[in-house]
Amino acid sequence: MCGIIGCVAEEPVAGILLEGLKRVEYRGYDSAGMATISDGRLGVRKGVGRVSEIEGKQRLSTMSGSTGMAHTRWATHGGVTDENAHPHTSCRELVAVIHNGIIENYLPLKRALKARGHKFRSETDTEVISHLLEAEYKRVRDPLQATRAAVKKLKGQYAIAAMFQDRPDVMTGARKDAPLIVGVGNNVNFLASDVLAFIGRTDRTIFLDNLEVVEITKDAVKIVGPDGRRVRREPTQVAWELSDVSKSDYAHFTLKEINEQPRTVVSASVQDPERVERFARALKRAKSLYITASGTSYHAGLLMKFRLNKEAKVRADVVVAGELKEHTEFMGKGSVVVALSQSGETADVLEAVKEAKRHGAKVCSIVNAAGSTLARESDVVLLLNCGPEVGVAATKSFTAQVVVANLVVDAVLGKKRPNGFDELSDAVAEALKCERQVKDLVNEYRDRPDFYFVARGYESPVALEGALKLKELSYIHAEGMPASELKHGTLALIEKGTPVVVINPSGPSHAESLSNAEELKARGADLIGVSDEKDEVYRHFVRVPAVQPKFMPIVEAIPLQLLAYHFAVARKNNPDYPRNLAKSVTVK
Ligand code: M6R
């Protein structure tokens, strides 16, 4: 889970790399580094800290050379130290490598390389790649062929970019189960882990397939498939724009993305009806149907399942992606797996999809990143169309997933193209007005160690989502659960002043949730009601507008997102970059 950007250009690249590195920093922010080739010498500067810190300490912008690579790290192998930061070089510093992924056989490789006299400087698995590459390059004297030969020895997942001191005109890359794409510009070409890295420079992208190896120069791209044959693939134009990845006037991306939702719930609804129909048809015909996703996307999956079961009478199981492989007894030809993912690169989701395909299942996905691995490996894809989400916390992608999932369920139900998205957009805008109130709540509860979120029925996943968001951004312990579960254990933890958010829209489960709220109040809980209907049981009440029941989770999510965001700010956490986390979890 690291950010990669490499660039071969006509002009000096340090500035271009820094700009791109800051945009992929959301993928990892333990440490960062850069390598360039200048006057026939490969120079590397790196260290622990955020990109801006390393930039200042190591004066990255002063590195000269028109070929270079940069990396932002989320540590998996080896602690967060200067030595473990990327790029990694070979013994004689002839080769530099940046890597995202995990090399599973790095220990035997390292032992073998050491036995042949290679000296290692870091504890990372990545360093073996640079030594392997040096050895292969000395043998074949061709960057592309050396890269092919080196990656053939690797087991695990990788996206790598490599530079060779005596070939300053060239950069190579390779990928297996981790994202790597090519950006094609005018007299400049890029390798990167995602489009955001180079979106300011070009929107023409070539998505590499698994096991492909690539060589770029400033004006050429050569791709070779696993069989060694040349692959010719035209660039596609990506719809994202530079303005999508700026913070505008907002203090943080997360706040900007929360505030984009009146627009993104509408853009998510703009789908090709034929494709929605194909998606729905697959679900209706499925012999067995699974929904799979991780984290917030899993919560959207739970919402989708609820309506599929209850309204469309289509049976579906929802399984956390990392666990799907344990639930395949009834999966086979005729099964369908629906995968939801913002990034389309979450390793657990990709693994689940691979497993599903191994069993002969069809894969239908709901994904934000067009061209992502998930999007390309699915039989039917619906895109979220909500623009890039940079904040590590999923916000607008969640509400967009709920919109798209609802379009699919409506199509399964045979409903004509649903409308009402302008009203939904207004309702989301209205829900956003609770910010002042949310800040007051944060002032009152900022030092509480625990928070609880409860709901019933269709809204239960919203309670899970509220708790996940709060944990992730504020580092406060939080739990979400169906309100009915309280009395089976958690009630023992409620004491005077424990804050409990009760998500309780008017509707079938309103009265029962109120009873649960009374139980909580009797044990001293401070209740924060989130609903379109007020009740005196709540100590605090955040009103959300009434919308169609299927869309209520969208308006209910808004105050919960704002709550998590403002808790983070009040507790001096950076909401865009929560500790220990990364946006795209590309390792298992
Ligand atoms: O890109 P994905 O939707 O597949 O990501 C799944 C989770 O990693 C993600 O939702 C994560 O839980 C978020 N940081 C939650 O805000």
XYZ file of C-alpha atoms and ligand atoms in Angstrom:
604
model
C 0.000 0.000 0.000
C 2.392 2.557 -1.249
C 2.320 5.328 -3.808
C 4.516 5.056 -6.870
C 5.368 7.624 -9.485
C 8.085 7.396 -12.097
C 8.701 9.712 -14.989
C 10.919 9.969 -18.059
C 10.843 13.413 -19.609
C 12.696 15.975 -21.655
C 12.827 18.406 -18.749
C 13.925 18.047 -15.095
C 11.490 15.774 -13.290
C 11.928 16.546 -9.572
C 9.052 19.050 -9.521
C 6.772 16.740 -11.514
C 7.563 13.851 -9.177
C 6.944 15.910 -6.046
C 3.613 17.138 -7.367
C 2.573 13.547 -8.168
C 3.927 12.158 -4.931
C 1.772 14.541 -2.897
C -1.272 13.324 -4.786
C -0.598 9.658 -4.100
C 0.421 10.271 -0.505
C -2.978 9.006 0.606
C -1.732 5.526 -0.328
C 0.881 5.567 2.420
C 2.606 8.195 4.514
C 5.189 6.588 6.770
C 8.160 7.640 4.708
C 9.032 8.915 1.258
C 11.881 9.179 -1.163
C 13.052 10.051 -4.638
C 15.718 8.912 -7.071
C 16.918 10.620 -10.230
C 19.709 10.045 -12.690
C 21.864 13.059 -13.393
C 25.251 13.269 -15.094
C 25.399 9.494 -15.268
C 24.879 9.078 -11.516
C 21.931 7.640 -9.708
C 21.051 9.769 -6.688
C 18.642 8.747 -3.923
C 17.191 10.863 -1.120
C 14.694 9.423 1.332
C 13.582 9.331 4.939
C 10.848 8.859 7.499
C 7.946 11.298 7.512
C 5.332 12.901 5.308
C 6.296 14.009 1.812
C 6.393 17.674 2.855
C 8.838 16.890 5.674
C 11.171 14.858 3.463
C 10.887 17.505 0.780
C 12.101 20.110 3.286
C 14.794 18.003 4.956
C 16.204 16.408 1.838
C 15.509 19.240 -0.597
C 13.953 16.816 -3.062
C 13.036 19.620 -5.450
C 16.709 20.341 -6.078
C 17.426 16.868 -7.447
C 18.403 17.145 -11.076
C 17.776 14.749 -13.934
C 15.042 14.111 -16.451
C 14.406 10.519 -15.359
C 13.271 9.857 -11.825
C 11.004 7.978 -9.494
C 9.415 8.705 -6.135
C 7.640 6.666 -3.527
C 5.499 7.146 -0.480
C 5.485 4.197 1.889
C 3.028 2.390 4.113
C 5.270 -0.072 5.926
C 4.569 -3.777 5.580
C 8.028 -5.366 5.685
C 10.536 -3.731 7.997
C 9.923 -0.879 10.394
C 9.452 2.759 9.577
C 13.111 3.810 9.237
C 15.152 5.914 6.838
C 16.905 2.789 5.502
C 13.610 1.037 4.829
C 12.181 3.980 2.870
C 12.178 3.567 -0.910
C 13.822 3.787 -3.438
C 16.120 0.860 -2.790
C 19.314 0.429 -4.711
C 21.512 -2.517 -5.546
C 25.007 -3.009 -4.048
C 26.773 -0.839 -6.566
C 23.856 1.552 -6.838
C 23.435 0.746 -10.508
C 19.736 0.063 -10.156
C 17.003 1.762 -8.114
C 13.607 0.236 -7.390
C 10.336 1.366 -5.845
C 7.732 -1.190 -4.972
C 4.199 -1.633 -3.726
C 3.192 -5.082 -2.491
C 4.733 -7.973 -0.613
C 7.390 -10.367 -1.857
C 6.516 -13.619 -0.154
C 9.735 -15.475 -1.043
C 12.052 -12.611 -0.129
C 13.884 -14.617 2.570
C 15.157 -17.460 0.344
C 15.952 -14.896 -2.348
C 17.832 -12.744 0.133
C 19.807 -15.731 1.444
C 20.760 -16.753 -2.086
C 21.771 -13.209 -3.029
C 23.801 -12.798 0.152
C 25.572 -16.050 -0.567
C 26.551 -14.538 -3.910
C 28.065 -11.548 -2.144
C 25.196 -9.039 -2.259
C 25.156 -6.639 0.697
C 21.775 -5.562 2.066
C 21.101 -2.258 3.779
C 17.429 -2.493 4.733
C 14.991 -4.943 6.301
C 12.573 -4.674 3.412
C 11.439 -7.324 0.978
C 11.797 -4.704 -1.761
C 15.560 -4.580 -1.570
C 15.826 -8.114 -2.944
C 14.268 -6.829 -6.156
C 17.005 -4.262 -6.691
C 19.740 -6.849 -6.149
C 18.011 -9.390 -8.362
C 17.575 -6.766 -11.025
C 21.212 -5.735 -10.847
C 22.265 -9.352 -11.268
C 19.955 -9.860 -14.240
C 20.921 -6.536 -15.809
C 24.600 -7.409 -15.635
C 23.737 -10.636 -17.424
C 21.429 -9.423 -20.214
C 22.327 -5.687 -20.428
C 18.754 -4.871 -21.386
C 16.440 -3.126 -18.854
C 13.226 -4.715 -20.089
C 14.633 -8.231 -20.352
C 16.360 -7.890 -16.982
C 13.076 -6.806 -15.384
C 11.258 -9.756 -16.956
C 13.875 -12.160 -15.697
C 13.925 -10.652 -12.196
C 10.162 -10.621 -11.635
C 9.882 -14.235 -12.789
C 11.711 -15.122 -9.565
C 9.284 -13.229 -7.333
C 6.351 -14.746 -5.473
C 3.725 -12.491 -3.980
C 2.331 -9.184 -5.125
C 4.179 -6.354 -6.687
C 3.991 -3.183 -8.667
C 7.495 -1.944 -9.303
C 9.322 0.752 -11.182
C 13.053 0.490 -11.821
C 15.828 2.754 -13.108
C 19.272 1.840 -14.397
C 22.187 4.205 -13.878
C 23.701 3.673 -17.306
C 20.342 3.942 -19.092
C 18.994 7.335 -18.040
C 16.568 7.333 -20.959
C 14.594 4.344 -19.691
C 12.400 3.195 -16.821
C 10.865 -0.241 -16.471
C 7.846 -1.453 -14.545
C 6.062 -4.691 -13.753
C 2.939 -5.698 -11.904
C 1.297 -8.704 -10.313
C -1.829 -8.262 -8.201
C -0.948 -4.642 -7.408
C -1.810 -1.630 -9.540
C 0.591 -0.022 -12.001
C -0.443 2.172 -14.877
C 1.237 4.151 -17.623
C 0.566 7.845 -18.234
C 1.237 8.926 -21.793
C 2.120 12.582 -22.322
C 3.911 14.727 -24.875
C 7.596 14.016 -24.545
C 6.939 12.649 -21.095
C 5.725 9.262 -19.941
C 4.854 8.017 -16.473
C 4.549 4.879 -14.403
C 2.301 5.252 -11.388
C 0.099 3.434 -8.951
C -2.869 5.537 -9.967
C -4.052 8.237 -12.296
C -3.933 10.943 -9.622
C -0.138 10.828 -9.734
C 0.002 12.389 -13.186
C -3.471 13.806 -13.741
C -2.084 17.361 -13.895
C 0.136 16.383 -16.817
C -1.856 13.935 -18.895
C -5.171 12.143 -18.859
C -4.083 9.455 -21.349
C -3.601 6.194 -19.519
C -2.634 2.635 -20.356
C -3.794 0.124 -17.768
C -1.324 -2.719 -17.456
C -2.584 -6.246 -17.041
C -1.270 -8.657 -14.469
C 2.197 -10.052 -15.215
C 2.916 -7.508 -17.919
C 6.274 -5.772 -17.975
C 6.720 -2.313 -19.431
C 9.521 -0.042 -20.536
C 8.993 3.677 -20.976
C 11.157 6.348 -22.512
C 10.053 9.955 -22.851
C 8.291 9.208 -26.130
C 7.675 5.459 -26.261
C 5.917 2.766 -24.292
C 6.734 -0.897 -24.818
C 4.626 -3.524 -23.078
C 5.464 -7.205 -23.017
C 3.062 -9.930 -21.888
C 3.939 -12.908 -19.668
C 4.745 -14.951 -22.781
C 7.339 -12.378 -23.852
C 5.267 -11.136 -26.773
C 4.814 -7.432 -27.462
C 1.397 -6.110 -26.372
C -0.078 -3.154 -28.228
C -2.655 -1.194 -26.289
C -3.972 2.281 -27.026
C -4.228 4.765 -24.159
C -7.677 5.533 -22.783
C -8.708 8.963 -21.637
C -9.634 9.156 -17.962
C -12.499 11.366 -16.947
C -10.947 12.756 -13.765
C -9.648 16.286 -13.820
C -6.979 18.137 -11.911
C -9.586 20.245 -10.129
C -11.002 16.997 -8.669
C -7.828 16.452 -6.704
C -7.362 19.880 -5.173
C -8.677 20.759 -1.728
C -10.244 23.986 -3.078
C -10.995 26.159 -0.067
C -11.430 23.257 2.326
C -9.008 22.516 5.139
C -8.951 18.826 4.247
C -9.864 16.522 1.375
C -12.182 14.651 3.715
C -14.255 17.758 4.382
C -14.295 18.638 0.707
C -15.440 15.146 -0.194
C -18.177 15.177 2.448
C -19.404 18.456 0.997
C -19.358 17.160 -2.573
C -22.134 14.710 -1.837
C -25.097 16.800 -3.003
C -23.466 16.569 -6.433
C -22.034 13.048 -6.292
C -25.309 11.355 -5.344
C -26.625 12.712 -8.630
C -23.572 11.816 -10.728
C -23.667 8.275 -9.307
C -27.236 7.952 -10.526
C -26.253 8.657 -14.128
C -25.761 5.137 -15.447
C -26.253 3.419 -18.749
C -29.724 1.829 -18.314
C -28.728 -1.128 -20.475
C -25.766 -1.883 -18.238
C -27.862 -1.579 -15.080
C -30.314 -3.976 -16.675
C -27.519 -6.475 -17.490
C -26.303 -6.251 -13.909
C -29.813 -6.817 -12.572
C -30.440 -9.712 -14.967
C -27.312 -11.446 -13.714
C -28.547 -11.111 -10.145
C -32.006 -12.424 -10.958
C -30.601 -15.455 -12.787
C -27.925 -16.266 -10.228
C -28.066 -19.763 -8.788
C -26.398 -18.361 -5.701
C -25.579 -14.740 -5.063
C -22.809 -13.297 -2.907
C -22.006 -9.691 -2.151
C -18.460 -9.009 -1.085
C -16.449 -5.939 -0.067
C -14.289 -4.552 2.740
C -14.727 -1.771 5.266
C -17.159 0.926 4.279
C -17.916 -0.752 0.952
C -18.996 -3.809 2.936
C -21.532 -1.643 4.752
C -22.941 -0.529 1.406
C -23.081 -4.228 0.473
C -25.120 -4.963 3.592
C -27.617 -2.297 2.559
C -27.842 -3.806 -0.907
C -28.472 -7.265 0.489
C -31.264 -5.988 2.715
C -33.319 -4.660 -0.171
C -32.502 -7.593 -2.441
C -33.782 -10.025 0.176
C -36.662 -8.101 1.568
C -38.071 -6.314 -1.443
C -36.817 -8.187 -4.495
C -36.964 -11.610 -2.757
C -33.558 -12.423 -4.205
C -31.453 -14.376 -1.788
C -27.957 -12.967 -1.281
C -25.203 -13.590 1.233
C -22.863 -10.786 2.185
C -19.339 -11.824 3.088
C -16.411 -9.623 4.053
C -13.988 -9.914 1.114
C -11.099 -11.242 3.167
C -13.318 -14.136 4.268
C -15.054 -15.034 1.023
C -12.724 -17.928 0.331
C -14.077 -19.608 3.474
C -17.638 -19.411 2.144
C -17.474 -21.044 -1.254
C -19.134 -24.392 -0.576
C -22.204 -23.405 -2.582
C -20.381 -21.334 -5.171
C -20.063 -22.628 -8.713
C -21.043 -22.088 -12.320
C -24.191 -19.997 -12.278
C -23.201 -18.173 -9.087
C -22.754 -14.427 -9.144
C -20.467 -12.380 -6.924
C -21.162 -8.672 -6.576
C -18.001 -6.828 -5.499
C -18.119 -3.263 -4.212
C -14.971 -1.190 -3.984
C -14.054 2.455 -4.229
C -10.498 1.823 -5.360
C -11.039 -1.415 -7.255
C -7.599 -2.389 -5.962
C -8.308 -3.718 -2.459
C -6.294 -6.935 -2.229
C -8.949 -8.769 -0.220
C -11.585 -7.905 -2.818
C -9.376 -8.921 -5.734
C -8.567 -12.177 -3.979
C -12.269 -12.808 -3.391
C -12.993 -12.162 -7.050
C -10.214 -14.491 -8.119
C -11.642 -17.190 -5.862
C -15.128 -16.575 -7.260
C -13.863 -16.938 -10.807
C -11.990 -20.088 -9.880
C -15.358 -21.511 -8.893
C -16.892 -20.419 -12.195
C -18.898 -17.520 -10.762
C -19.684 -14.383 -12.718
C -18.438 -11.094 -11.240
C -20.493 -7.906 -11.246
C -18.837 -4.925 -9.635
C -19.645 -1.457 -8.384
C -16.431 0.523 -8.391
C -15.186 4.088 -8.468
C -11.836 3.791 -10.211
C -12.408 3.107 -13.899
C -9.632 0.929 -15.275
C -8.854 -0.506 -11.859
C -8.098 -4.203 -11.586
C -11.553 -4.970 -10.223
C -13.247 -3.026 -13.013
C -11.224 -4.857 -15.638
C -11.730 -8.280 -14.156
C -15.507 -8.010 -13.845
C -18.139 -9.247 -16.266
C -20.355 -6.217 -15.644
C -19.188 -2.951 -14.068
C -21.082 0.058 -12.804
C -18.941 3.060 -11.953
C -19.653 5.346 -9.003
C -18.853 8.488 -10.983
C -18.093 10.401 -7.807
C -14.607 11.555 -8.807
C -11.405 10.672 -6.996
C -11.692 10.173 -3.260
C -8.430 11.226 -1.654
C -9.312 11.242 2.063
C -8.552 7.837 3.540
C -12.031 7.707 5.050
C -14.626 6.649 2.514
C -17.357 9.288 2.442
C -18.746 10.236 -0.949
C -17.940 6.770 -2.296
C -20.212 5.236 0.356
C -23.214 7.364 -0.555
C -22.505 6.810 -4.261
C -22.417 3.052 -3.641
C -25.785 3.266 -1.922
C -27.187 5.128 -4.940
C -25.834 2.616 -7.459
C -26.815 -0.409 -5.366
C -30.335 0.997 -5.200
C -30.459 1.481 -8.971
C -29.559 -2.193 -9.365
C -32.130 -3.379 -6.834
C -34.786 -1.205 -8.475
C -33.920 -2.779 -11.832
C -34.205 -6.248 -10.260
C -37.622 -5.161 -9.047
C -38.451 -4.198 -12.623
C -38.916 -0.553 -11.717
C -38.541 1.942 -14.504
C -35.544 4.202 -14.276
C -35.928 5.718 -10.821
C -35.954 9.451 -10.373
C -35.937 11.786 -7.413
C -32.198 12.421 -7.437
C -32.576 16.198 -7.448
C -34.627 15.906 -4.263
C -32.017 13.576 -2.816
C -29.319 16.092 -3.671
C -31.292 18.850 -1.881
C -31.774 16.586 1.114
C -28.054 15.859 1.329
C -27.359 19.600 1.141
C -29.884 20.093 3.942
C -28.287 17.327 6.047
C -24.911 19.042 5.688
C -26.305 22.042 7.573
C -25.900 20.146 10.846
C -22.207 21.003 10.994
C -22.550 23.627 13.750
C -24.513 21.193 15.872
C -21.968 18.464 15.240
C -19.171 20.759 16.401
C -21.078 21.349 19.661
C -21.352 17.596 20.137
C -17.641 17.262 19.570
C -16.969 19.940 22.210
C -19.114 18.086 24.689
C -17.825 14.567 24.040
C -14.263 15.037 22.777
C -12.720 13.360 25.813
C -15.070 10.378 26.071
C -13.207 7.099 25.561
C -16.087 5.161 23.972
C -18.925 5.809 21.556
C -21.758 3.541 20.474
C -23.952 3.620 17.388
C -27.186 1.670 17.181
C -29.925 1.230 14.601
C -32.375 -1.384 13.406
C -33.223 -3.159 10.177
C -32.158 -1.429 6.995
C -30.294 1.226 8.993
C -28.139 -1.239 10.975
C -25.205 -0.961 8.539
C -25.335 2.815 9.052
C -24.536 2.206 12.731
C -21.548 0.096 11.687
C -20.462 2.811 9.288
C -20.780 5.577 11.920
C -18.575 3.585 14.303
C -15.983 2.744 11.645
C -15.727 6.377 10.592
C -15.295 7.569 14.172
C -12.624 4.964 15.024
C -10.706 5.639 11.864
C -10.599 9.417 12.112
C -10.806 10.215 15.822
C -9.060 7.128 17.277
C -11.901 6.901 19.799
C -13.111 3.399 20.522
C -16.511 2.986 18.862
C -18.920 0.145 18.246
C -21.897 -0.061 15.980
C -24.593 -2.686 16.246
C -28.250 -3.458 15.767
C -30.097 -1.877 18.691
C -31.628 -5.279 19.439
C -28.172 -6.641 20.284
C -27.522 -4.213 23.135
C -29.245 -6.271 25.774
C -27.115 -9.277 24.850
C -23.970 -7.819 26.335
C -23.029 -4.288 25.384
C -25.531 -2.718 27.762
C -23.100 -3.704 30.544
C -20.720 -1.031 29.239
C -23.214 1.800 29.336
C -22.751 4.146 32.243
C -23.607 7.715 33.107
C -22.754 9.955 30.195
C -21.787 7.243 27.664
C -22.608 8.743 24.270
C -24.821 6.573 22.079
C -25.914 7.648 18.609
C -29.348 6.258 17.789
C -30.040 6.216 14.057
C -33.768 5.953 13.977
C -35.765 7.175 10.991
C -39.526 7.218 11.040
C -40.784 3.920 9.688
C -41.341 0.317 10.692
C -38.586 0.007 13.310
C -38.961 3.485 14.814
C -40.921 2.468 17.892
C -38.704 -0.491 18.705
C -35.596 1.632 18.421
C -37.197 4.149 20.783
C -37.684 1.362 23.333
C -34.015 0.463 23.022
C -33.197 4.137 23.435
C -35.226 4.235 26.656
C -33.289 1.213 27.949
C -30.047 2.997 27.209
C -31.238 6.196 28.845
C -32.277 4.300 31.959
C -28.635 3.152 32.269
C -27.388 6.731 32.029
C -26.477 6.938 28.331
C -26.400 10.325 26.614
C -28.486 9.739 23.533
C -27.851 11.515 20.259
C -30.776 10.906 17.929
C -30.231 11.034 14.163
C -33.614 10.975 12.532
C -36.291 12.802 10.599
C -38.501 12.458 13.676
C -37.676 14.034 17.019
C -38.322 12.393 20.366
C -37.775 13.612 23.889
C -35.751 10.527 24.786
C -32.746 12.024 22.999
C -30.482 14.417 24.885
C -29.306 15.782 21.530
C -31.153 15.557 18.271
C -29.723 15.913 14.759
C -32.521 16.215 12.272
C -32.007 14.757 8.832
C -34.510 15.349 6.039
C -37.004 12.621 5.214
C -36.276 11.004 1.850
C -37.431 7.750 0.280
C -36.612 4.983 2.821
C -34.078 3.372 0.481
C -32.081 6.607 0.528
C -32.310 7.329 4.265
C -28.840 5.791 4.922
C -27.397 8.460 2.648
C -28.734 11.409 4.627
C -28.053 9.641 7.929
C -24.405 9.063 6.965
C -23.793 12.809 6.579
C -23.863 13.828 10.284
C -21.887 10.710 11.163
C -19.168 11.610 8.657
C -19.069 15.184 9.954
C -18.921 13.937 13.533
C -15.893 11.748 12.786
C -14.224 14.543 10.830
C -14.676 17.189 13.548
C -13.597 14.801 16.292
C -10.395 14.225 14.339
C -9.780 17.945 13.960
C -10.581 18.656 17.634
C -8.189 15.910 18.718
C -5.498 17.260 16.394
C -5.473 14.223 14.125
C -5.059 14.703 10.414
C -8.408 13.455 9.075
C -7.025 12.918 5.578
C -4.237 10.647 6.746
C -5.294 8.631 9.804
C -2.468 6.805 11.537
C -1.613 3.240 10.487
C -4.057 3.341 7.579
C -3.854 3.827 3.853
C -6.522 4.569 1.322
C -6.033 1.601 -0.901
C -5.310 -1.609 0.962
C -3.433 -3.490 -1.709
C -1.936 -6.094 0.622
C -3.764 -9.075 2.088
O -11.416 0.809 -2.001
P -12.355 -0.058 -1.220
O -13.740 0.432 -1.195
O -12.272 -1.494 -1.639
O -11.793 0.005 0.263
C -12.325 -0.797 1.269
C -11.900 -0.336 2.631
O -10.502 -0.413 2.769
C -12.341 1.097 2.913
O -13.716 1.249 2.777
C -11.930 1.511 4.339
O -12.645 0.765 5.267
C -12.173 3.001 4.520
N -10.958 3.636 4.921
C -13.226 3.318 5.521
O -13.444 4.683 5.620
